[in-house]
mmCIF file of C-alpha atoms in Angstrom:
data_model
loop_
_atom_site.group_PDB
_atom_site.id
_atom_site.type_symbol
_atom_site.label_atom_id
_atom_site.label_comp_id
_atom_site.label_asym_id
_atom_site.label_seq_id
_atom_site.Cartn_x
_atom_site.Cartn_y
_atom_site.Cartn_z
ATOM 1 C CA MET A 1 89.259 16.661 -1.916
ATOM 2 C CA ASP A 2 92.151 18.299 -3.242
ATOM 3 C CA GLN A 3 94.434 21.183 -2.057
ATOM 4 C CA ALA A 4 92.768 24.361 -3.466
ATOM 5 C CA GLN A 5 89.550 22.519 -1.549
ATOM 6 C CA GLN A 6 91.134 22.196 1.639
ATOM 7 C CA ASN A 7 92.581 26.111 1.645
ATOM 8 C CA GLU A 8 88.974 26.729 0.685
ATOM 9 C CA VAL A 9 87.425 25.373 3.425
ATOM 10 C CA SER A 10 90.050 25.831 6.076
ATOM 11 C CA SER A 11 90.007 29.717 5.341
ATOM 12 C CA SER A 12 85.893 29.705 4.756
ATOM 13 C CA THR A 13 83.701 31.031 7.097
ATOM 14 C CA PRO A 14 80.677 29.351 8.915
ATOM 15 C CA SER A 15 77.987 30.629 6.497
ATOM 16 C CA SER A 16 80.015 30.179 3.312
ATOM 17 C CA PHE A 17 81.207 26.646 4.355
ATOM 18 C CA ASN A 18 77.562 26.165 5.171
ATOM 19 C CA ASN A 19 77.056 27.431 1.385
ATOM 20 C CA MET A 20 79.697 24.831 0.296
ATOM 21 C CA ILE A 21 77.990 21.845 1.912
ATOM 22 C CA THR A 22 74.304 22.973 0.496
ATOM 23 C CA SER A 23 75.937 23.781 -3.186
ATOM 24 C CA THR A 24 78.277 20.469 -2.899
ATOM 25 C CA TYR A 25 75.786 17.796 -1.148
ATOM 26 C CA GLY A 26 72.363 19.736 -1.291
ATOM 27 C CA ALA A 27 69.957 21.418 1.080
ATOM 28 C CA ALA A 28 68.856 18.100 3.087
ATOM 29 C CA THR A 29 72.885 16.989 3.628
ATOM 30 C CA SER A 30 73.266 21.143 5.140
ATOM 31 C CA SER A 31 70.356 21.107 7.327
ATOM 32 C CA LEU A 32 71.047 17.607 8.890
ATOM 33 C CA MET A 33 74.307 18.922 9.268
ATOM 34 C CA LYS A 34 73.376 21.763 11.195
ATOM 35 C CA LYS A 35 70.880 19.590 13.143
ATOM 36 C CA ALA A 36 74.226 17.353 14.242
ATOM 37 C CA SER A 37 76.160 20.324 15.515
ATOM 38 C CA ALA A 38 73.233 20.976 17.356
ATOM 39 C CA LEU A 39 73.070 18.062 19.306
ATOM 40 C CA ILE A 40 76.857 18.286 20.385
ATOM 41 C CA PRO A 41 76.213 20.401 23.463
ATOM 42 C CA LYS A 42 73.429 18.286 24.474
ATOM 43 C CA LEU A 43 75.870 15.327 24.068
ATOM 44 C CA ALA A 44 78.511 16.609 26.164
ATOM 45 C CA THR A 45 76.184 17.831 28.966
ATOM 46 C CA TYR A 46 75.042 13.620 28.697
ATOM 47 C CA ALA A 47 78.266 12.329 28.945
ATOM 48 C CA CYS A 48 78.983 15.001 32.454
ATOM 49 C CA HIS A 49 75.930 13.559 33.925
ATOM 50 C CA ILE A 50 76.853 9.812 32.993
ATOM 51 C CA SER A 51 80.226 10.620 34.615
ATOM 52 C CA PHE A 52 78.695 12.335 37.752
ATOM 53 C CA LEU A 53 76.488 9.448 38.512
ATOM 54 C CA LYS A 54 79.064 6.911 37.737
ATOM 55 C CA CYS A 55 81.305 8.441 40.360
ATOM 56 C CA CYS A 56 78.606 8.984 43.073
ATOM 57 C CA ARG A 57 77.573 4.948 42.007
ATOM 58 C CA ASP A 58 81.012 3.849 42.340
ATOM 59 C CA HIS A 59 81.736 5.957 45.956
ATOM 60 C CA ASN A 60 78.084 5.097 47.385
ATOM 61 C CA PHE A 61 77.054 8.542 47.598
ATOM 62 C CA ILE A 62 73.499 9.555 46.977
ATOM 63 C CA PRO A 63 73.287 13.080 45.415
ATOM 64 C CA LYS A 64 71.000 15.828 47.169
ATOM 65 C CA GLY A 65 68.655 15.682 44.524
ATOM 66 C CA LEU A 66 68.132 11.940 44.680
ATOM 67 C CA ARG A 67 68.115 11.707 48.768
ATOM 68 C CA LEU A 68 64.426 10.970 49.971
ATOM 69 C CA ALA A 69 63.227 12.257 53.088
ATOM 70 C CA ASN A 70 63.103 10.357 56.268
ATOM 71 C CA PRO A 71 59.467 11.035 58.374
ATOM 72 C CA VAL A 72 60.297 8.103 60.390
ATOM 73 C CA LYS A 73 63.794 8.076 62.404
ATOM 74 C CA SER A 74 64.235 4.667 62.514
ATOM 75 C CA LEU A 75 67.279 2.375 61.343
ATOM 76 C CA LYS A 76 65.045 0.173 59.029
ATOM 77 C CA SER A 77 63.307 3.382 57.374
ATOM 78 C CA THR A 78 66.494 4.865 57.015
ATOM 79 C CA THR A 79 67.996 1.641 55.023
ATOM 80 C CA ILE A 80 64.979 1.407 52.915
ATOM 81 C CA LEU A 81 65.002 4.957 51.987
ATOM 82 C CA HIS A 82 69.010 4.287 51.329
ATOM 83 C CA LYS A 83 68.168 1.825 49.286
ATOM 84 C CA SER A 84 65.575 3.354 47.377
ATOM 85 C CA SER A 85 67.582 6.585 46.706
ATOM 86 C CA PHE A 86 70.347 4.676 45.504
ATOM 87 C CA LEU A 87 68.197 2.615 43.162
ATOM 88 C CA LEU A 88 66.718 6.120 41.716
ATOM 89 C CA LEU A 89 70.511 6.790 40.912
ATOM 90 C CA LYS A 90 70.800 3.928 38.688
ATOM 91 C CA GLU A 91 67.795 4.784 36.885
ATOM 92 C CA ARG A 92 68.435 8.073 36.126
ATOM 93 C CA LEU A 93 71.947 6.916 34.998
ATOM 94 C CA ASN A 94 70.121 4.237 32.569
ATOM 95 C CA TYR A 95 68.067 7.155 31.755
ATOM 96 C CA TYR A 96 71.280 9.450 30.626
ATOM 97 C CA ARG A 97 72.483 6.338 29.085
ATOM 98 C CA ARG A 98 69.248 5.854 26.843
ATOM 99 C CA GLN A 99 69.026 9.334 25.536
#
């Protein structure tokens, strides 16, 4: 890209940038670019979820939304529920990684 095109791109507004992309590369590329830019916030959200769940996993902490209620107050049931909650945490972490 030469200097004139760089100045044009850097001083352009988003709509004229989209027009330039459409005229240079075609409507299909412009459409793909719009879809990609809409995915950026979603990816950032998933990255935050993954970071939080990794931290919880590493510190053996179960987030409130993944804790299972204990209907029977015994040591064995508490242990089972803690393990199940931890497995839910790991599954949610894997789910966000696949997204």
